[in-house]
Short mmCIF file of C-alpha atoms (C1' of nucleotides) in Angstrom, two decimals:
data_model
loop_
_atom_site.label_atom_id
_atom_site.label_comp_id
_atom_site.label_asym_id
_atom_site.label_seq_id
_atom_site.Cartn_x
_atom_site.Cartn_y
_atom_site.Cartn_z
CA UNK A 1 -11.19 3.53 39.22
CA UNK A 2 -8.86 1.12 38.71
CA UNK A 3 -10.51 -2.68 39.12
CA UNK A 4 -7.85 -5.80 38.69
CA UNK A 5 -7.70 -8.05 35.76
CA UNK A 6 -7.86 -5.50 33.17
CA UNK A 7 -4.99 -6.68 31.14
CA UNK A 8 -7.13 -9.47 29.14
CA UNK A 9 -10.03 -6.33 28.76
CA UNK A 10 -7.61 -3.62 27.30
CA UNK A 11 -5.30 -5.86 25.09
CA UNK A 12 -8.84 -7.21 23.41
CA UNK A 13 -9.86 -3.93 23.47
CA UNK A 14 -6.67 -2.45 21.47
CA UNK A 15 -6.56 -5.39 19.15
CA UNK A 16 -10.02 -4.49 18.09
CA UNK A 17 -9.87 -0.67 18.13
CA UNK A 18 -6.47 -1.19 15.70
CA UNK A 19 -8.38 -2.75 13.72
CA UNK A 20 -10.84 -0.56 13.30
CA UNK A 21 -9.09 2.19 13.22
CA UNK A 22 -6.70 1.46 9.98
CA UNK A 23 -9.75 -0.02 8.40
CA UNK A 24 -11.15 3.89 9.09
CA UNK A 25 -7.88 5.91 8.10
CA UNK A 26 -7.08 3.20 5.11
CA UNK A 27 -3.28 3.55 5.99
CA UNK A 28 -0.73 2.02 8.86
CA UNK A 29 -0.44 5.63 9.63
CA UNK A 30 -2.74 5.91 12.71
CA UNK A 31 -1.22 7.23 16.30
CA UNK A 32 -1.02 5.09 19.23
CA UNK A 33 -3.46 8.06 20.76
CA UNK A 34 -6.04 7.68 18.60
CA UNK A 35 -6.23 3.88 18.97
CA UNK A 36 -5.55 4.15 22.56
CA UNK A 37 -8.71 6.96 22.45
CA UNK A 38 -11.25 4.67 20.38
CA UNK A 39 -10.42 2.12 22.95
CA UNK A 40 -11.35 4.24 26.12
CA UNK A 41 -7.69 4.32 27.42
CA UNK A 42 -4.39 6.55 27.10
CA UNK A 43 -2.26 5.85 24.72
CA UNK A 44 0.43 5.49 28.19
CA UNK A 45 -1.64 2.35 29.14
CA UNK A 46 -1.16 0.81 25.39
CA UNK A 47 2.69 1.18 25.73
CA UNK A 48 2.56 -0.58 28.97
CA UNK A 49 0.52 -3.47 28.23
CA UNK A 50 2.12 -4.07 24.34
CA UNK A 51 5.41 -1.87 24.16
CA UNK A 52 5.52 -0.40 21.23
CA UNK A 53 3.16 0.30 18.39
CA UNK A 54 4.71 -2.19 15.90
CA UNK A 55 3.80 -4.69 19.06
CA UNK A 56 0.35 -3.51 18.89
CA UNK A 57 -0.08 -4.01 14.97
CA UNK A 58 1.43 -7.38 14.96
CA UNK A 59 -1.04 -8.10 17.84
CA UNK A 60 -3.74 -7.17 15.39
CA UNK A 61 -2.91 -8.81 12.59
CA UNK A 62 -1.99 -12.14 14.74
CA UNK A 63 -5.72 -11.64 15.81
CA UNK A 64 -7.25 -11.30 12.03
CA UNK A 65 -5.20 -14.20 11.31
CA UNK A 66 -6.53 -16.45 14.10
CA UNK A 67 -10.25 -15.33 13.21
CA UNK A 68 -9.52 -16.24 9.77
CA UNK A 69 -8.24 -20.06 10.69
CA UNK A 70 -10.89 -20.30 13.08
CA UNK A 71 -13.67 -19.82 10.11
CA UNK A 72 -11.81 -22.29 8.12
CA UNK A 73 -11.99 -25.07 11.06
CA UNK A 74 -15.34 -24.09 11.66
CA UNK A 75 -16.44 -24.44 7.81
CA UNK A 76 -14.34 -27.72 7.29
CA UNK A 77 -15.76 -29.86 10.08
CA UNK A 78 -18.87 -29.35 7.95
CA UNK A 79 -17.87 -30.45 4.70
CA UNK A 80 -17.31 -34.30 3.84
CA UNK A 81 -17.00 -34.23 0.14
CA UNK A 82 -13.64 -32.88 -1.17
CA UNK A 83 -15.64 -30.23 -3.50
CA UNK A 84 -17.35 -29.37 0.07
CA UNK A 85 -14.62 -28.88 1.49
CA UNK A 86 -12.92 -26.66 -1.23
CA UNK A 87 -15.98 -24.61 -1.05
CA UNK A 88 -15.76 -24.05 2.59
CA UNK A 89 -12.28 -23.11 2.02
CA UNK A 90 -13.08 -20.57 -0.43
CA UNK A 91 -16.14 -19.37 1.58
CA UNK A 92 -14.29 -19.05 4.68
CA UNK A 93 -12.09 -15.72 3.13
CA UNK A 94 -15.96 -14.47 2.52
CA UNK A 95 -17.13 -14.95 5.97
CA UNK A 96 -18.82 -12.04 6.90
CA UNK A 97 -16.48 -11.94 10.19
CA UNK A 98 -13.41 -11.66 7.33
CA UNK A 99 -15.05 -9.84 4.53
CA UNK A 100 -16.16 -6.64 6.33
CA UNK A 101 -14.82 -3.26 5.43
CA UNK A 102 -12.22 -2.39 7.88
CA UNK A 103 -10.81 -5.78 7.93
CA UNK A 104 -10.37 -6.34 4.19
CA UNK A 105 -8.66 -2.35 4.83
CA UNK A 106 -6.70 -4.08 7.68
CA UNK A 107 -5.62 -6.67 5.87
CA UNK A 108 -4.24 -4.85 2.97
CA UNK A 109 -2.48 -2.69 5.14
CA UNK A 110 -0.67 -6.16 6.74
CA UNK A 111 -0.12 -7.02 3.40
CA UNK A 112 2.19 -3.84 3.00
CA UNK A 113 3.43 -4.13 6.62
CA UNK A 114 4.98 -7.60 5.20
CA UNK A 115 7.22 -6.23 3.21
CA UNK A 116 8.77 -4.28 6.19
CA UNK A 117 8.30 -6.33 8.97
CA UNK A 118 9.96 -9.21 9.04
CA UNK A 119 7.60 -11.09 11.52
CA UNK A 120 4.72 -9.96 9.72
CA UNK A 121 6.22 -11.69 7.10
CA UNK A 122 6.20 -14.82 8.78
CA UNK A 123 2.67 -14.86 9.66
CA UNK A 124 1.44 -14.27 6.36
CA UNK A 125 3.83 -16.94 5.02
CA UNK A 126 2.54 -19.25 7.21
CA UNK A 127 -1.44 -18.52 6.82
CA UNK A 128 -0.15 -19.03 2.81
CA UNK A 129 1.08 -22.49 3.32
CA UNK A 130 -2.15 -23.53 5.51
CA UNK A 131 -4.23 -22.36 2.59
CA UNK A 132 -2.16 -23.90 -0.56
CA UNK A 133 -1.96 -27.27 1.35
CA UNK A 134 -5.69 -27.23 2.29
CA UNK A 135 -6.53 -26.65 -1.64
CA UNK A 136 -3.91 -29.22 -2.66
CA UNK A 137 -4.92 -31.82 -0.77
CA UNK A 138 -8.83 -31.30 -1.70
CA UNK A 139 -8.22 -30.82 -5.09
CA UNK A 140 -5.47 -33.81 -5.77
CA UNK A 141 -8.02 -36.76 -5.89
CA UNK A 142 -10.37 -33.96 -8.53
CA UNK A 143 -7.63 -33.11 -11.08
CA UNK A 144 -4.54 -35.13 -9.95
CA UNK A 145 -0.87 -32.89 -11.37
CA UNK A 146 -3.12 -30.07 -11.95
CA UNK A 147 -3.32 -29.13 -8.04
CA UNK A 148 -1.14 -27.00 -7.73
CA UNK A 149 -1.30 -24.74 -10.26
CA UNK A 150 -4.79 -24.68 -10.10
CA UNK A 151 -4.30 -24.04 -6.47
CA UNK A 152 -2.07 -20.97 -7.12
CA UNK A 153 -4.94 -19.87 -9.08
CA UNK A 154 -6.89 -19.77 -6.62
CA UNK A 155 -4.96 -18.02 -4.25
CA UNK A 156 -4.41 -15.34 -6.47
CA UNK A 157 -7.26 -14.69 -7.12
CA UNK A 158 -9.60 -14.79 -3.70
CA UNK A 159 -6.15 -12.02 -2.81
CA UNK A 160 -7.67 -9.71 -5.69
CA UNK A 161 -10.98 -10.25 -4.45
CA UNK A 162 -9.82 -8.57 -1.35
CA UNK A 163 -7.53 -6.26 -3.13
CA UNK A 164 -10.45 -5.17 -5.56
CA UNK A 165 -12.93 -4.97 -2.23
CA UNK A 166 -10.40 -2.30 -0.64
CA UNK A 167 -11.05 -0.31 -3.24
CA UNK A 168 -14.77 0.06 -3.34
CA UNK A 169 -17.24 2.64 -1.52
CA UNK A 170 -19.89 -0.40 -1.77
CA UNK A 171 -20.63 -2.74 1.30
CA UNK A 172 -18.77 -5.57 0.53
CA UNK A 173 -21.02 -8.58 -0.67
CA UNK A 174 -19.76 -11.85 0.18
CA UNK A 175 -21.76 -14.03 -2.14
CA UNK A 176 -20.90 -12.29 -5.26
CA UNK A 177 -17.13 -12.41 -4.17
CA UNK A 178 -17.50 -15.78 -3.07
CA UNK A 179 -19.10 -16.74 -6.30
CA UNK A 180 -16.28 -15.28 -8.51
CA UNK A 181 -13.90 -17.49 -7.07
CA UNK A 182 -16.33 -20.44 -6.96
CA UNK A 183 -16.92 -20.04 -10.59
CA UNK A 184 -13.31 -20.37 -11.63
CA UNK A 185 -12.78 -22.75 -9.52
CA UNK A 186 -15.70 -24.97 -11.14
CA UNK A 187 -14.49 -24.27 -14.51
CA UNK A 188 -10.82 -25.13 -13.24
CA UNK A 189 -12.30 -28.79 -12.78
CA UNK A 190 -15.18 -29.55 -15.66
CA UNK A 191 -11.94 -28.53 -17.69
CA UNK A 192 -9.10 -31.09 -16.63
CA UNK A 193 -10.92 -33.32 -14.18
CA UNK A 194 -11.90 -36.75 -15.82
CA UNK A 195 -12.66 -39.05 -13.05
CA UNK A 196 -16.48 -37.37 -11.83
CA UNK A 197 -18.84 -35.26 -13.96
CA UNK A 198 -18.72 -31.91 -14.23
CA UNK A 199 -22.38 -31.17 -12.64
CA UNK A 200 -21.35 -33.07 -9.31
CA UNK A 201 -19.90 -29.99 -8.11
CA UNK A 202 -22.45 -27.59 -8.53
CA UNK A 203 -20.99 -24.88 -6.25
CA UNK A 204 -22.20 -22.22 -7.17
CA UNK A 205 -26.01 -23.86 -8.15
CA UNK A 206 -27.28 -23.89 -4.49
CA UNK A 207 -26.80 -19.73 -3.91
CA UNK A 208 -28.91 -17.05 -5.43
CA UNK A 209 -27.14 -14.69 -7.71
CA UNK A 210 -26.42 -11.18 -6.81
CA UNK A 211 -24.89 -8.13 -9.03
CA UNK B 1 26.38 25.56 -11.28
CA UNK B 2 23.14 26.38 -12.62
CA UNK B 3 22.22 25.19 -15.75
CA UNK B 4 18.85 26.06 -17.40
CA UNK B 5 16.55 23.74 -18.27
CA UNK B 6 16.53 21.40 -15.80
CA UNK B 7 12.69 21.13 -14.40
CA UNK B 8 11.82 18.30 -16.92
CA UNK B 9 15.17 16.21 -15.71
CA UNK B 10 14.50 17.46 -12.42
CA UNK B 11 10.99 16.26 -12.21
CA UNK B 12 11.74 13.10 -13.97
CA UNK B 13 14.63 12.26 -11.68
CA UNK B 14 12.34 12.81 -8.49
CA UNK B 15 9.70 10.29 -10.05
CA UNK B 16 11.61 7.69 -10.89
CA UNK B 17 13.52 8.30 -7.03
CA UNK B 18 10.01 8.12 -5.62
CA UNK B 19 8.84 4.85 -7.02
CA UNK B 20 12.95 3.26 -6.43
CA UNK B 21 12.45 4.53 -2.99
CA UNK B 22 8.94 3.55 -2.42
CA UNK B 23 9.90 0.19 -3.81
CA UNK B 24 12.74 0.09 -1.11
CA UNK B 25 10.94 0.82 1.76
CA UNK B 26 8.09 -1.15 0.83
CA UNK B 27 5.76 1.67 1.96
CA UNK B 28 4.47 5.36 1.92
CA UNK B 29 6.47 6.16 4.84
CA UNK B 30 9.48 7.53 2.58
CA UNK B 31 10.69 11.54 3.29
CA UNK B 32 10.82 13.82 1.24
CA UNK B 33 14.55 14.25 1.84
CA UNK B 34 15.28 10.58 1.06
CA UNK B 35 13.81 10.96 -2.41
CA UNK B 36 15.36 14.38 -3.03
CA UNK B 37 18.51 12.45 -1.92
CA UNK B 38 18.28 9.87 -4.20
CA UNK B 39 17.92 12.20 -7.19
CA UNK B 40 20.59 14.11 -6.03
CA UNK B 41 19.48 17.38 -4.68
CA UNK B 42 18.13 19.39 -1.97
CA UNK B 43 14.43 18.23 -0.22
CA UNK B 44 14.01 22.22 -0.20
CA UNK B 45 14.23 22.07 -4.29
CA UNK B 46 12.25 18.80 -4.56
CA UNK B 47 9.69 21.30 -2.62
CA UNK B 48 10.02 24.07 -5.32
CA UNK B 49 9.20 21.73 -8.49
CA UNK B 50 6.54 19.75 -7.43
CA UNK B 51 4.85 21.80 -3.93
CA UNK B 52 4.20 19.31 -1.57
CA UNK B 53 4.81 15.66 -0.93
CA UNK B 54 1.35 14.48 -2.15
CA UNK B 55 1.90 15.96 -5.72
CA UNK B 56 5.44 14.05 -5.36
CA UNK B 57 3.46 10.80 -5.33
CA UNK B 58 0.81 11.36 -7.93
CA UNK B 59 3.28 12.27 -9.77
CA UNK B 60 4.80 9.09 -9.65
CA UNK B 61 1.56 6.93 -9.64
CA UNK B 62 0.63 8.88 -12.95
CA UNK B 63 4.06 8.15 -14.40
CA UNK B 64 3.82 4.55 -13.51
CA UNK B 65 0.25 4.16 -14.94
CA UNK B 66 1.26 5.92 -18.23
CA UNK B 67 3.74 3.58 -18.58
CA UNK B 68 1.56 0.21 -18.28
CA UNK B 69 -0.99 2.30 -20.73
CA UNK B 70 1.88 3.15 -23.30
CA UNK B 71 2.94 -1.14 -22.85
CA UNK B 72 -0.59 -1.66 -23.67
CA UNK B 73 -1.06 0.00 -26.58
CA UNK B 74 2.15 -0.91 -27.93
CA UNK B 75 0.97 -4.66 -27.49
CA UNK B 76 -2.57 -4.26 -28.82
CA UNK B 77 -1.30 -2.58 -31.88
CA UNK B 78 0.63 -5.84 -33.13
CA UNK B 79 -2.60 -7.72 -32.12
CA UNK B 80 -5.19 -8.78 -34.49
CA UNK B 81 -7.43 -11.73 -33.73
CA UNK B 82 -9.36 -11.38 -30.13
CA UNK B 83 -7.20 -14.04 -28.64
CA UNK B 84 -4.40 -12.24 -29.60
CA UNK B 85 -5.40 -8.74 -28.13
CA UNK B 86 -6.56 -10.63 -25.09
CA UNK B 87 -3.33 -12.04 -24.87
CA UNK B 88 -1.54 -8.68 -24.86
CA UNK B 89 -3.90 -7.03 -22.86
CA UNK B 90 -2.68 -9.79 -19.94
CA UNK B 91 0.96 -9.73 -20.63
CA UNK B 92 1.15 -5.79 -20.60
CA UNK B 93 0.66 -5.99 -16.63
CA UNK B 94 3.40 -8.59 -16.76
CA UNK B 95 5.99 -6.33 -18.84
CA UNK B 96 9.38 -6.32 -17.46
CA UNK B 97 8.86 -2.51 -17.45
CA UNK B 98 5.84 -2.66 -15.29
CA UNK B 99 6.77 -6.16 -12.88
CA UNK B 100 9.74 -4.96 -11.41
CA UNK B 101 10.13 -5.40 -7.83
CA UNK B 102 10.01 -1.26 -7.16
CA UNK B 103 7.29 -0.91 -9.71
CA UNK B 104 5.07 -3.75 -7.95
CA UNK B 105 5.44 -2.56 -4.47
CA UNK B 106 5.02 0.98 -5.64
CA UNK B 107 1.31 -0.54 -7.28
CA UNK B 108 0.70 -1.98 -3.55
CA UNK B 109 1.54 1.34 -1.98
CA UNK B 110 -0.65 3.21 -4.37
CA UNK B 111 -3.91 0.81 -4.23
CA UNK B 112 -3.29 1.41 -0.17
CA UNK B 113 -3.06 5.65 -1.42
CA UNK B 114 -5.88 5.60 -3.07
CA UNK B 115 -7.72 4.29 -0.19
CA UNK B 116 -6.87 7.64 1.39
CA UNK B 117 -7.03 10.21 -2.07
CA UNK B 118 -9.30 10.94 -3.83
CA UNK B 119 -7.46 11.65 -6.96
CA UNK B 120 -5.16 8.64 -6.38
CA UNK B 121 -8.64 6.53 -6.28
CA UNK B 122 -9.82 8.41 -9.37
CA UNK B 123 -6.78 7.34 -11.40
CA UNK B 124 -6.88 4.10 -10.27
CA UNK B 125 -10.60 3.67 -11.30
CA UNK B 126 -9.56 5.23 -14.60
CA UNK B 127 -7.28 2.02 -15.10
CA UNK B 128 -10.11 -0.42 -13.86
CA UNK B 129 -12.52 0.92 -16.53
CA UNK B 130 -10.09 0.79 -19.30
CA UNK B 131 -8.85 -2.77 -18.85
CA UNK B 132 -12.39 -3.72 -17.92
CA UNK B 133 -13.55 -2.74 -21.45
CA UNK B 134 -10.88 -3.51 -22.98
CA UNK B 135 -11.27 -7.35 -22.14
CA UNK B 136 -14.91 -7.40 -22.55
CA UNK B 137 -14.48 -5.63 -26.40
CA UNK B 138 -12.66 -9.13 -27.53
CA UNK B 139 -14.50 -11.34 -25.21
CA UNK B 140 -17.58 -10.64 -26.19
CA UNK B 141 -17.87 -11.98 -29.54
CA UNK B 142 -15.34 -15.40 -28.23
CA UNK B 143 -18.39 -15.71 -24.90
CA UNK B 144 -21.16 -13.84 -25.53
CA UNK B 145 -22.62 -13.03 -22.17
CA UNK B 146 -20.35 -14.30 -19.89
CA UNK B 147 -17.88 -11.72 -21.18
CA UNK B 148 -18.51 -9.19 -18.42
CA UNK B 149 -18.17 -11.88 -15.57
CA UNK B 150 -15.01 -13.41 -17.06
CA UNK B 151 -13.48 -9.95 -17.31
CA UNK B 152 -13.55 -9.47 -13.32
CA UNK B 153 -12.21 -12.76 -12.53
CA UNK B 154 -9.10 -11.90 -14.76
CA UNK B 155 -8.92 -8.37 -13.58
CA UNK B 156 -9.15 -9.72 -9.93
CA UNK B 157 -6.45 -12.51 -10.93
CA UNK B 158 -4.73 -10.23 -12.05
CA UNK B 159 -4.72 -8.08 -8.67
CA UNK B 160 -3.38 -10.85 -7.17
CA UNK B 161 -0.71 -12.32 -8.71
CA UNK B 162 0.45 -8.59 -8.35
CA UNK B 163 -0.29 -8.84 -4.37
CA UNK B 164 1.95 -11.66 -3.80
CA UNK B 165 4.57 -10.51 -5.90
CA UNK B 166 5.12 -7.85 -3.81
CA UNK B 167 5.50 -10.57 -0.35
CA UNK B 168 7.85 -12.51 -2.37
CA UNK B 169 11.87 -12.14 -2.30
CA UNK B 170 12.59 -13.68 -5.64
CA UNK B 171 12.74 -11.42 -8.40
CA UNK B 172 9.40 -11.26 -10.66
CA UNK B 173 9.05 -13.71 -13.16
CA UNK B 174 6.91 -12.67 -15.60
CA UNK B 175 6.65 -16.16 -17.92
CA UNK B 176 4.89 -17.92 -14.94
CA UNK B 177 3.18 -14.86 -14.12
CA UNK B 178 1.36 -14.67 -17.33
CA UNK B 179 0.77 -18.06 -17.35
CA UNK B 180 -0.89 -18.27 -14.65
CA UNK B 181 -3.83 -15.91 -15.82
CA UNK B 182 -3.57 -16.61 -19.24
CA UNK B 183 -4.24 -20.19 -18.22
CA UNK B 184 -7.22 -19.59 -16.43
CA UNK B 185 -7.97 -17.03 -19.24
CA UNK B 186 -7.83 -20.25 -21.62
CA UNK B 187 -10.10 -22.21 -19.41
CA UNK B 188 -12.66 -20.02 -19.30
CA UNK B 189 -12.39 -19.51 -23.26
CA UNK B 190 -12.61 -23.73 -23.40
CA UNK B 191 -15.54 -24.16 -21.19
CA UNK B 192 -18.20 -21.43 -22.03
CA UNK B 193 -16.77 -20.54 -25.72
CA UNK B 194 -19.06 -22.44 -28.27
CA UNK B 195 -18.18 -20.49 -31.43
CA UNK B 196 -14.59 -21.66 -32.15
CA UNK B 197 -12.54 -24.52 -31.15
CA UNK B 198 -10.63 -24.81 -28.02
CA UNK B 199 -7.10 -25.33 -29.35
CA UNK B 200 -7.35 -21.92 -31.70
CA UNK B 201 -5.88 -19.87 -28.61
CA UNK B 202 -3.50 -21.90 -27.27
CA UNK B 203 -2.40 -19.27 -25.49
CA UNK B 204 0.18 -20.53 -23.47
CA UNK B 205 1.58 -23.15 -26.18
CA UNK B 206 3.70 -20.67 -27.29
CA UNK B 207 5.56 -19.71 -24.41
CA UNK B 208 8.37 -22.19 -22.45
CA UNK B 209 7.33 -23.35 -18.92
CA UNK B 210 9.42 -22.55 -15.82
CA UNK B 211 9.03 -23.10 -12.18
"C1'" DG C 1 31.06 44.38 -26.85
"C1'" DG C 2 30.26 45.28 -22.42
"C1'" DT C 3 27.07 46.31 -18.53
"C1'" DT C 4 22.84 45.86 -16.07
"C1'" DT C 5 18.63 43.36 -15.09
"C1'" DT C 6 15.84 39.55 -14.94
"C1'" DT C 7 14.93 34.87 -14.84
"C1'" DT C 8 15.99 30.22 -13.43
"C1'" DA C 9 18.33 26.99 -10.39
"C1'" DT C 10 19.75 25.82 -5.96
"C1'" DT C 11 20.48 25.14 -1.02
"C1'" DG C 12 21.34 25.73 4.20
"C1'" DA C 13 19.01 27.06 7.90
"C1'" DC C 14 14.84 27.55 10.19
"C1'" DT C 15 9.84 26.95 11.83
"C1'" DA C 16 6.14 24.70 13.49
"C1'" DG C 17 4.12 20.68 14.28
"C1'" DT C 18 3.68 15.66 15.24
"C1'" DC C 19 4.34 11.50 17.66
"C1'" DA C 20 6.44 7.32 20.01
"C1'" DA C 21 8.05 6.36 24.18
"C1'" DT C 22 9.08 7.35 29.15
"C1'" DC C 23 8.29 8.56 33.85
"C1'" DA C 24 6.75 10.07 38.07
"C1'" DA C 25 2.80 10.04 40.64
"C1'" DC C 26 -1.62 8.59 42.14
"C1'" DA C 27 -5.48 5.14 43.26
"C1'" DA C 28 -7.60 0.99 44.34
"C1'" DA C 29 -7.33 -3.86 45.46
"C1'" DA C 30 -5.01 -7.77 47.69
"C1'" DT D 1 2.57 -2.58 51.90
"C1'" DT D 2 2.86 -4.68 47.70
"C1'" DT D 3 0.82 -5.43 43.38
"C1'" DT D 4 -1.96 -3.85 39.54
"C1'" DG D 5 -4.04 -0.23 36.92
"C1'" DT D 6 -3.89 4.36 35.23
"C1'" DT D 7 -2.71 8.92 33.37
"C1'" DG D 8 -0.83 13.84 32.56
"C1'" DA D 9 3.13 15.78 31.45
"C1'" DT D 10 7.39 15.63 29.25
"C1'" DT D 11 11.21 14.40 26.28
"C1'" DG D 12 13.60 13.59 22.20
"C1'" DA D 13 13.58 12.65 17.56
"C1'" DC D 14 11.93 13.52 13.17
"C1'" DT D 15 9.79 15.91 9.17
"C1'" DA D 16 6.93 18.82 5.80
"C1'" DG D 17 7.20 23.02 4.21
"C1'" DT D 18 9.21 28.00 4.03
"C1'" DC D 19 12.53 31.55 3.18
"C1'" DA D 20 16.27 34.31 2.40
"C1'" DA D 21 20.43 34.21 0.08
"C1'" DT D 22 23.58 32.83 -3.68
"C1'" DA D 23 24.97 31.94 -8.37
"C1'" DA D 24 24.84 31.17 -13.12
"C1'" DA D 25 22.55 31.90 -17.51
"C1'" DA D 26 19.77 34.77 -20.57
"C1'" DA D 27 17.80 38.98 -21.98
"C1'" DA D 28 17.69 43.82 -22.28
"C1'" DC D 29 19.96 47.93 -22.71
"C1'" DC D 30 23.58 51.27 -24.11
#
DNA sequence: GGTTTTTTATTGACTAGTCAATCAACAAAA
DNA sequence: TTTTGTTGATTGACTAGTCAATAAAAAACC
């Protein structure tokens, strides 16, 4: 019984049924059906509102992406001290809206749909900037020439994190993962930073241990 | 012309066209006949050697873990202080043989595999454990108790660096590759060590910079 | 040594199934 | 009556896996 303005309704609905969906199969190899089916339409209706199924994906994955800088945002207006906001930046990956099991699924799946898709590409490219000038710039006045590669660090390893998370029948746990990265990152400065003590930080100090 | 003896070159060739192919499509989504293609015969005989397409890629994913175990060992065997074994046990994921562009995205395709098999998960755990133990045999007596903690933030590292290889379109480089871990690897040693002096490792001393 | 039989290698053609995308048709709201 | 929402049915393309047939090498036999 068809009632008007549905197009807002079924495109949030796809997004999120995508989602799910290759988080549940673990592989870019789901039909347009079954999406269409977990989000209580045909998979007709999905064609007409995105297209095509690449549309669909990239639709999804703009979405996860959007979550994702919304968390940061969130997490930074927060924060006033630049090791604050490093640890909200860090955190924010962790969020249990990002860290859940179909997304970290989804989002390895985007990562292999990058090296097909040219726009997916781009979006990841750009979410990688965001997040190496957000470290940079928080982590210049703490260890001066050492930013960046201590940056890259970083980045490397919160993407393991998630890689590692993928591969595990366990809930994931965001403070333990959050705390891995937080702990290198805390060594990373009581090594090479000389202008504040090492104890200032404390990042990891004010959450209980897990594992 | 028939020749006999050709199942081991046959099998061999359709491994090595599996993970080329693989590499070149940047995902799972290859057919059969493009790999038979590639290693120059029929899809129908690519059928008769190895039974279905599944087998095709465990075949490969065995094949490519062999190899990084083989790199290992060779590299542990010249090894003989911990700092030296837990240098080799870094650079043998870094291995020209191993970070190739194919061979990486073929590692991203099979992490996102053995979301799906079971065996393909089972081998990769088989991996995990080994390097796992192997990095907490010879960190251990350098940390103590950290050792075990220290050992997932490499392997995770690790992970990653390997994860945005694969988005890159520059060729692997795997000097600032190893680097890159082995550097946090040396912080790590620096801050919690307390039974030898920093500058013994020096891991990275003895390699040139580049980027 | 020559002939037959068996084993191994190989493929073209076919089957059965799947799936993205389209379309014509129908239903309610504006 | 026009716009918006909706779907069942269909099409067209593709693909994993099978099979029967062919051909050379090797083994067995005389």
């Amino acid at each position: 019984m068809p009632k008007v303005g549905m197009e807002p309704v079924r495109r949030k609905a796809l997004v999120e049924a995508t989602i799910h969906e290759i988080g549940r199969a673990g592989t870019l190899d789901v039909t347009v059906s079954q999406i269409a089916k977990r989000a209580g339409m045909s998979s007709a209706l999905a064609h007409h509102y995105f297209g095509g199924k690449t549309q669909i994906f990239m639709a999804a994955m703009r979405h996860i992406l959007s979550q994702y800088g919304l968390e940061v945002r969130r997490r930074l207006k927060k924060a006033k001290t630049h090791e604050e906001r490093l640890r909200a930046l860090v955190d924010a990956n962790f969020a249990p809206s990002n860290f859940r099991e179909e997304v970290v699924s989804a989002w390895m799946n985007f990562y292999v749909l990058a090296q097909n898709v040219e726009e997916a590409r781009r979006l990841l490219t750009v979410y990688y900037h965001r997040l190496h000038s957000n470290l940079v710039h928080d982590l210049r006045p703490l260890v001066g020439g050492e930013a960046v590669i201590i940056a890259r660090r970083i980045e490397a390893l919160i993407d393991g994190v998630y890689l590692r998370q993928s591969l595990r029948n366990e809930p994931a746990n965001p403070a333990t993962a959050s705390e891995l990265v937080l702990g290198t990152l805390e060594n990373e400065l009581a090594r090479c930073g000389s202008q504040r003590p090492a104890a200032t930080l404390s990042l990891i100090a004010q959450k209980e241990r897990s594992e």
